[in-house]
mmCIF file of C-alpha atoms in Angstrom:
data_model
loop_
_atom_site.group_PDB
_atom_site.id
_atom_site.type_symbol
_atom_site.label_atom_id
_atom_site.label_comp_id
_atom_site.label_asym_id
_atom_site.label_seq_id
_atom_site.Cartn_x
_atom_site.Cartn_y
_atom_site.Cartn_z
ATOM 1 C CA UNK A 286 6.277 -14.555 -14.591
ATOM 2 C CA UNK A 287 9.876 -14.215 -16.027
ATOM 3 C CA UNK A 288 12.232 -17.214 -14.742
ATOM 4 C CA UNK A 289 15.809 -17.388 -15.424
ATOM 5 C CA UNK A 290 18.039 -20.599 -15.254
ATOM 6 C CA UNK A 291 21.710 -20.851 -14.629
ATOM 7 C CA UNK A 292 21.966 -24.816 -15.524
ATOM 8 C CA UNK A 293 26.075 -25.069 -14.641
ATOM 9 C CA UNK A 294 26.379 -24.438 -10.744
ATOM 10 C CA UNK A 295 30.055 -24.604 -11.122
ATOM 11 C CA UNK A 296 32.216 -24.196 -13.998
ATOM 12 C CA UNK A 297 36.871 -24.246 -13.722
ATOM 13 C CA UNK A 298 38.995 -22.993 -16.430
ATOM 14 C CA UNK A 299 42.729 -22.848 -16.744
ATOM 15 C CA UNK A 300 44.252 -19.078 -16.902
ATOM 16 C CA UNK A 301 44.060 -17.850 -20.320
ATOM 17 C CA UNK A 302 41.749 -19.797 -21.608
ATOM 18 C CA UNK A 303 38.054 -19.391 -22.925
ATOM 19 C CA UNK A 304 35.096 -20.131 -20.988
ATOM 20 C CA UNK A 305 31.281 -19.539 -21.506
ATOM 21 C CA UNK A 306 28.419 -19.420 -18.998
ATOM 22 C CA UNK A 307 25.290 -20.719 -20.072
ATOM 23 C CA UNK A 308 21.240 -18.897 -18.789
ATOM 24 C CA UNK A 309 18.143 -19.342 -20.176
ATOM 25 C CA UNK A 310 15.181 -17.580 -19.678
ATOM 26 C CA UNK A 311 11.324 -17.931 -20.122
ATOM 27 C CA UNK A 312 9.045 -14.668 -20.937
ATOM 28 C CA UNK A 313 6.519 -13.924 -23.356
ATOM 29 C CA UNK A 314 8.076 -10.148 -24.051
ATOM 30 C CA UNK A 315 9.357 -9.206 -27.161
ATOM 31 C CA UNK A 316 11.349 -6.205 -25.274
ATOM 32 C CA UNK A 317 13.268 -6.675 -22.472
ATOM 33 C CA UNK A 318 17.269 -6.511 -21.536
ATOM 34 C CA UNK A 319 19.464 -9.156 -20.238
ATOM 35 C CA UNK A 320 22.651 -8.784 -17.818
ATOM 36 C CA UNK A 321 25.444 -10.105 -16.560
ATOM 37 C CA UNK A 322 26.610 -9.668 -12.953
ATOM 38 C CA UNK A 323 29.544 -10.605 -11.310
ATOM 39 C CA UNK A 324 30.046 -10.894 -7.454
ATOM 40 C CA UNK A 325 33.737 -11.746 -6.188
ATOM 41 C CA UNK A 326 34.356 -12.811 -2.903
ATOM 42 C CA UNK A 327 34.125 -8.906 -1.414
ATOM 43 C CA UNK A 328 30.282 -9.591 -2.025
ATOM 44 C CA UNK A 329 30.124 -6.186 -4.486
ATOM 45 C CA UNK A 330 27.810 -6.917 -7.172
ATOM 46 C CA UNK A 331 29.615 -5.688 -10.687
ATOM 47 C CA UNK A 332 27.836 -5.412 -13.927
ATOM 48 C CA UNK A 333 29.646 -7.659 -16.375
ATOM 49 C CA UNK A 334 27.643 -6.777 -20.038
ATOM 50 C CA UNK A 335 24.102 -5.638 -20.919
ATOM 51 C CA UNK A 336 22.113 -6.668 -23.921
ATOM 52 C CA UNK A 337 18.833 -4.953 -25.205
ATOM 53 C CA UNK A 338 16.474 -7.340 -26.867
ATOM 54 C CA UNK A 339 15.658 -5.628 -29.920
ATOM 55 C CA UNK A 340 19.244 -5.845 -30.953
ATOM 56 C CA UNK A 341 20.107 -8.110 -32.576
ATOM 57 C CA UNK A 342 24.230 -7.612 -32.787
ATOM 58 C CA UNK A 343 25.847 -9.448 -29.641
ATOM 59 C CA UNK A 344 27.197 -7.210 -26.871
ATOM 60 C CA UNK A 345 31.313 -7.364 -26.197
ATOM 61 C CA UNK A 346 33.130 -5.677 -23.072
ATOM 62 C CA UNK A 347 36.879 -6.558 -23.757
ATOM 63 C CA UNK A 348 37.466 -10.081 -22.668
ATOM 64 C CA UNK A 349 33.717 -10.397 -22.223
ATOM 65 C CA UNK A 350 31.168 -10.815 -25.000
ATOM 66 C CA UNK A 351 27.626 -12.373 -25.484
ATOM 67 C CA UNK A 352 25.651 -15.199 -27.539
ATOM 68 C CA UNK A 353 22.043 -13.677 -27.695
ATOM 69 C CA UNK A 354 19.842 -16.218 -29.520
ATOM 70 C CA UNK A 355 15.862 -14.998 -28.625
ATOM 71 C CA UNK A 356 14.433 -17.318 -30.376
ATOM 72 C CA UNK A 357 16.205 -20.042 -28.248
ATOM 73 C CA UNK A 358 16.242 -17.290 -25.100
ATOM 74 C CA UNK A 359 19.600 -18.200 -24.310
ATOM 75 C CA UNK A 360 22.256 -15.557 -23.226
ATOM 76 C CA UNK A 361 25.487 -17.329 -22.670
ATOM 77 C CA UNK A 362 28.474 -14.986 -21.484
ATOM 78 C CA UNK A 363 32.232 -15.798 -23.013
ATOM 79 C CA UNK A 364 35.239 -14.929 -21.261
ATOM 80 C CA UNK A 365 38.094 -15.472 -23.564
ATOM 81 C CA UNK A 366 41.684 -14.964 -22.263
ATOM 82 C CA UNK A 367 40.969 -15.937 -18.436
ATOM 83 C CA UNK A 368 42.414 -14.074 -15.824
ATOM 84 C CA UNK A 369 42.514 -15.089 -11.791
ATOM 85 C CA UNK A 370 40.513 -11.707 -11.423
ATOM 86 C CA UNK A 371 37.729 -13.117 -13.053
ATOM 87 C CA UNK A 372 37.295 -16.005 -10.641
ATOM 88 C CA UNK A 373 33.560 -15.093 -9.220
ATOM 89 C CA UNK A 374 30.256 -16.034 -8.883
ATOM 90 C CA UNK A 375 28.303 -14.782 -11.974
ATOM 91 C CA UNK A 376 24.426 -13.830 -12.058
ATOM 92 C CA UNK A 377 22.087 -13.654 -15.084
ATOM 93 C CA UNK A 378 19.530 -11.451 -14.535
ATOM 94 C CA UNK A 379 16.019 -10.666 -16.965
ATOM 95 C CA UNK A 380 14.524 -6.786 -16.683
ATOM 96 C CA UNK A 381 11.474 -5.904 -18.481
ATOM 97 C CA UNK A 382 11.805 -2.411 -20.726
ATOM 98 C CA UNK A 383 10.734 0.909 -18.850
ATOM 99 C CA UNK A 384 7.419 0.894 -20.408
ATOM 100 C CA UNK A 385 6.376 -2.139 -18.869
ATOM 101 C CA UNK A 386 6.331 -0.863 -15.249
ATOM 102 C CA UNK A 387 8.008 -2.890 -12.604
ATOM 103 C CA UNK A 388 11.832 -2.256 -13.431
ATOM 104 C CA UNK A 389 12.850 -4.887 -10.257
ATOM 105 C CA UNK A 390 15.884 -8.032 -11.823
ATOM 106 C CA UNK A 391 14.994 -11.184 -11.860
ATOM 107 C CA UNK A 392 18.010 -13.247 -11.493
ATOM 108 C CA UNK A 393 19.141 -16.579 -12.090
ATOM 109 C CA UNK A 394 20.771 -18.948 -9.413
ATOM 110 C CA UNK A 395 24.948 -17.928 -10.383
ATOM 111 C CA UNK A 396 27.560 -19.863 -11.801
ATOM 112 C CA UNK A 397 30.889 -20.164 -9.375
ATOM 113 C CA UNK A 398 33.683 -19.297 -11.690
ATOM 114 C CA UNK A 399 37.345 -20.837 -10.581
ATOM 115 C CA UNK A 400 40.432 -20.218 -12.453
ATOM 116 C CA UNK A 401 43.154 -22.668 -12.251
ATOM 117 C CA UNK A 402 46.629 -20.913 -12.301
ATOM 118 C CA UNK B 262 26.876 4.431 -13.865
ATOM 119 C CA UNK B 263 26.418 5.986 -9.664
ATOM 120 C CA UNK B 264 28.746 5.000 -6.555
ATOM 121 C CA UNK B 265 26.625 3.529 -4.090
ATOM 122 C CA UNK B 266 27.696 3.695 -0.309
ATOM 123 C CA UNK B 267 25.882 1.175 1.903
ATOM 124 C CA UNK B 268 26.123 1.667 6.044
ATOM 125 C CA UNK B 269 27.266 -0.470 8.092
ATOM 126 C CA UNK B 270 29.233 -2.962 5.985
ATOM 127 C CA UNK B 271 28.648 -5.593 8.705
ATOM 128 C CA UNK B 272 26.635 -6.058 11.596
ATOM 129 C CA UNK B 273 26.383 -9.127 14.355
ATOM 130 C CA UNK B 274 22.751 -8.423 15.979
ATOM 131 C CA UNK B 275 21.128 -9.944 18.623
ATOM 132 C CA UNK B 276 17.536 -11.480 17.674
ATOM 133 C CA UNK B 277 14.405 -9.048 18.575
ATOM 134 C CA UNK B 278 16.416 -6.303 17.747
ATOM 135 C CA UNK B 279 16.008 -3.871 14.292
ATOM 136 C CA UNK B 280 18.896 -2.790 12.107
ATOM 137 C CA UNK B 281 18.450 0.004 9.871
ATOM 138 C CA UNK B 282 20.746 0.024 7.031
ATOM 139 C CA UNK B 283 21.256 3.212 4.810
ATOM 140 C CA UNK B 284 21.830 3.664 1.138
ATOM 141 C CA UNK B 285 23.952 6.606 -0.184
ATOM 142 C CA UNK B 286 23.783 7.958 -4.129
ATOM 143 C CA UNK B 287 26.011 10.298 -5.766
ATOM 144 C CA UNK B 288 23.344 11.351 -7.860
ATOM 145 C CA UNK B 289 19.838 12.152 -7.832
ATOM 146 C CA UNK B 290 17.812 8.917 -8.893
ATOM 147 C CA UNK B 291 14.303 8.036 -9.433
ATOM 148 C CA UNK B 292 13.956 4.537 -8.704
ATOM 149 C CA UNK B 293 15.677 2.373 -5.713
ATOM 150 C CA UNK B 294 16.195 -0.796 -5.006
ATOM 151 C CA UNK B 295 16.351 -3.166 -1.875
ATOM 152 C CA UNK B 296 17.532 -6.869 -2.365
ATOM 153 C CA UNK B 297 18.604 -9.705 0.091
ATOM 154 C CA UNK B 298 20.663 -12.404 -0.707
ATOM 155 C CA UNK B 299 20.335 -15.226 1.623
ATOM 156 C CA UNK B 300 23.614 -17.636 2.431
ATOM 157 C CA UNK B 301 24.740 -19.406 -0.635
ATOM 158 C CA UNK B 302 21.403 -18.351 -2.701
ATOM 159 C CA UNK B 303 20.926 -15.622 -5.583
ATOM 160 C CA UNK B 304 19.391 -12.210 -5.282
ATOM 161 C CA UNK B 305 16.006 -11.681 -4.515
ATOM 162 C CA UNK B 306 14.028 -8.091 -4.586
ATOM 163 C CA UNK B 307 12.504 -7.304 -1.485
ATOM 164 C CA UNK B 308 10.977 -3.660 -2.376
ATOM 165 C CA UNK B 309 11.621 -0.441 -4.883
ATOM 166 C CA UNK B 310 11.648 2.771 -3.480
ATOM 167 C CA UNK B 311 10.678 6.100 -4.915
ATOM 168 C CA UNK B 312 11.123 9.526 -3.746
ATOM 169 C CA UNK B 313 8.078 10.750 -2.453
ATOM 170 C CA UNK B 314 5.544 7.519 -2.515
ATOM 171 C CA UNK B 315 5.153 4.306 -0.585
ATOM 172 C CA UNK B 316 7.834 1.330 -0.944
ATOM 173 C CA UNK B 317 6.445 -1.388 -3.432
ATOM 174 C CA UNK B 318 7.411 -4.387 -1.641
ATOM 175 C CA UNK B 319 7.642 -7.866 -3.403
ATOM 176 C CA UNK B 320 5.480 -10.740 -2.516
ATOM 177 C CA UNK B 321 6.726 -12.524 0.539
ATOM 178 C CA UNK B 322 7.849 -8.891 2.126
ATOM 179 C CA UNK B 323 5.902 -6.752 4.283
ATOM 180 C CA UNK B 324 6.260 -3.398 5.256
ATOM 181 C CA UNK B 325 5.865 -4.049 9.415
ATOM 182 C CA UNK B 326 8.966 -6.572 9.111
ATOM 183 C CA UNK B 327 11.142 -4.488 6.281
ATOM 184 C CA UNK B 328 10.040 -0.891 6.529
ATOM 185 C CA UNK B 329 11.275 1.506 4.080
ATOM 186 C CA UNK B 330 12.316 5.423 3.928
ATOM 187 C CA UNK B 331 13.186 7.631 0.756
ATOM 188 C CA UNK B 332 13.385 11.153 1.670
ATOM 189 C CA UNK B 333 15.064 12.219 -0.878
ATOM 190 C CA UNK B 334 16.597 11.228 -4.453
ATOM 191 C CA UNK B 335 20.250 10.487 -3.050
ATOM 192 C CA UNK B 336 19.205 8.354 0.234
ATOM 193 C CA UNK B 337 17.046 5.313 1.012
ATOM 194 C CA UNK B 338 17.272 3.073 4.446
ATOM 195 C CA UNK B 339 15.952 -0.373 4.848
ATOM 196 C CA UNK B 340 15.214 -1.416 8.826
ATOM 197 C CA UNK B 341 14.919 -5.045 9.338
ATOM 198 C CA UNK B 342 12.514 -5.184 12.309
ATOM 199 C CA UNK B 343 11.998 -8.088 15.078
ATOM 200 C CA UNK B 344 14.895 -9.959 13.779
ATOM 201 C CA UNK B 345 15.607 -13.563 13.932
ATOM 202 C CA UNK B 346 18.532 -15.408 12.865
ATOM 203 C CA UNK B 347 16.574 -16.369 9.529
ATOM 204 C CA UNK B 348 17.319 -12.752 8.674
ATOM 205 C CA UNK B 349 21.034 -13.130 8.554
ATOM 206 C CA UNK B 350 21.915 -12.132 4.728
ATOM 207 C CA UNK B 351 23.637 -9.835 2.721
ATOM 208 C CA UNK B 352 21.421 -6.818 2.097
ATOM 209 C CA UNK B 353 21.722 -4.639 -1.027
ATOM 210 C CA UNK B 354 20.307 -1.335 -2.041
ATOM 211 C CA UNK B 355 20.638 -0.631 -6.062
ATOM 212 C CA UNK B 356 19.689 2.378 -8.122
ATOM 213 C CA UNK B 357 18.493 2.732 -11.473
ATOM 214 C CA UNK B 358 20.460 4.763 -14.174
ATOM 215 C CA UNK B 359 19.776 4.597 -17.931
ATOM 216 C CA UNK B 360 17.801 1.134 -17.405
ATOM 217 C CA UNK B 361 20.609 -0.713 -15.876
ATOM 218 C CA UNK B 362 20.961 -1.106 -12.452
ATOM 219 C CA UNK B 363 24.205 -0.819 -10.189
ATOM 220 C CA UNK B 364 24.678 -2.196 -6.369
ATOM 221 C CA UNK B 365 26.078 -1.004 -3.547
ATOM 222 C CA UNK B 366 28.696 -3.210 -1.322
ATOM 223 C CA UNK B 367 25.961 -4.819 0.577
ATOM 224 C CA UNK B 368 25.554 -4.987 4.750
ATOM 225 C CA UNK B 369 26.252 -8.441 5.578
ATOM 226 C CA UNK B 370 23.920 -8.987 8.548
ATOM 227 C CA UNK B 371 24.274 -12.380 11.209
ATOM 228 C CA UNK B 372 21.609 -12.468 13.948
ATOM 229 C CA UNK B 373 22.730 -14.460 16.592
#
């Protein structure tokens, strides 16, 4: 079964700066796609950046932007240029591609994000 | 991406009762999804819905205590049966679209 591992419970960074999020994950696919979610404090779940595995440029959403390494199955999330909005809790989460049948998230235990003003 | 709608928002329940919570699309989707996430913990699936079959429910989830509806491709409830206050979570429906999923607000749910 596909695990995913979120080693940093809790991770701080002052406003404006850079910060990255670290998840690993274990699975014996060659296809699959990785996410990140974020969930501020109003509970909404929020997709942050998606990242099929077959390629192999890294994804980028603005401030947001990805280190894929397979090989290593790592998929650590960068948030450059920190803003208060971004203070959440953040979810990795493994899905297997639609040809594999069950399309259900497997996600890892969250990172608490806090920026420092 | 869909907007989600999730009813109620909230609900304090007395234990022994059932709450059903429903799930609102904008658009028509194949697949659904039902998720709890317990106090302080991560997301966990508890079934997927599609239009016109049974709910698949995850190990650990049965139909008697979480039973399912999908009448149609837009709507999907979730009733939490016989409840007890181990049942107090967040509850989220999500729906499929171009193999990413995207949540609703959630029902938080405290059973007193």
């Amino acid at each position: 079964a596909q695990t995913v591992t979120q080693s940093q419970p809790e991770m701080s960074v002052q406003e404006a700066e850079t910060v990255t999020l670290s998840c690993t994950y274990d699975t014996s696919e060659s296809d699959y796609y990785l996410f990140w979610y974020k969930q501020p404090p109003s509970r909404q779940m929020i997709l942050v950046i998606r990242q099929e595995a077959y390629k192999q440029q890294n994804a980028t959403e603005n401030r947001f932007s990805v280190n894929f390494q397979k090989a290593a199955k790592s998929f650590s999330l960068k948030i450059s240029d920190s803003q208060l909005g971004d203070a959440a809790m953040y979810f990795c989460a493994y899905r297997r591609p639609p040809w594999e049948g069950a399309q259900k998230l497997v996600f890892g235990q969250g990172t608490r994000l806090t920026i420092n003003p | 991406s869909a907007v989600i709608s999730q009813k109620p928002s909230r609900d304090i329940c007395q234990r022994g009762t059932s709450l059903t919570i429903q799930c609102q699309v904008d658009s028509q989707v194949t697949m659904m999804f039902w998720y709890r996430q317990q106090p302080g913990q991560s997301l966990t699936l508890i079934a997927t819905a599609n239009q016109g079959s049974e709910a698949t429910y995850e190990s650990g989830f049965v139909i008697d205590k979480f039973p399912i509806s999908r009448p149609n491709l837009t709507f999907s409830t979730l009733t939490v049966s016989n409840m007890s206050p181990e049942d107090s979570s967040i509850y989220l429906c999500s729906v499929d679209v171009s193999e990413t999923q995207y949540f609703g607000p959630g029902t938080r749910l405290l059973v007193l």
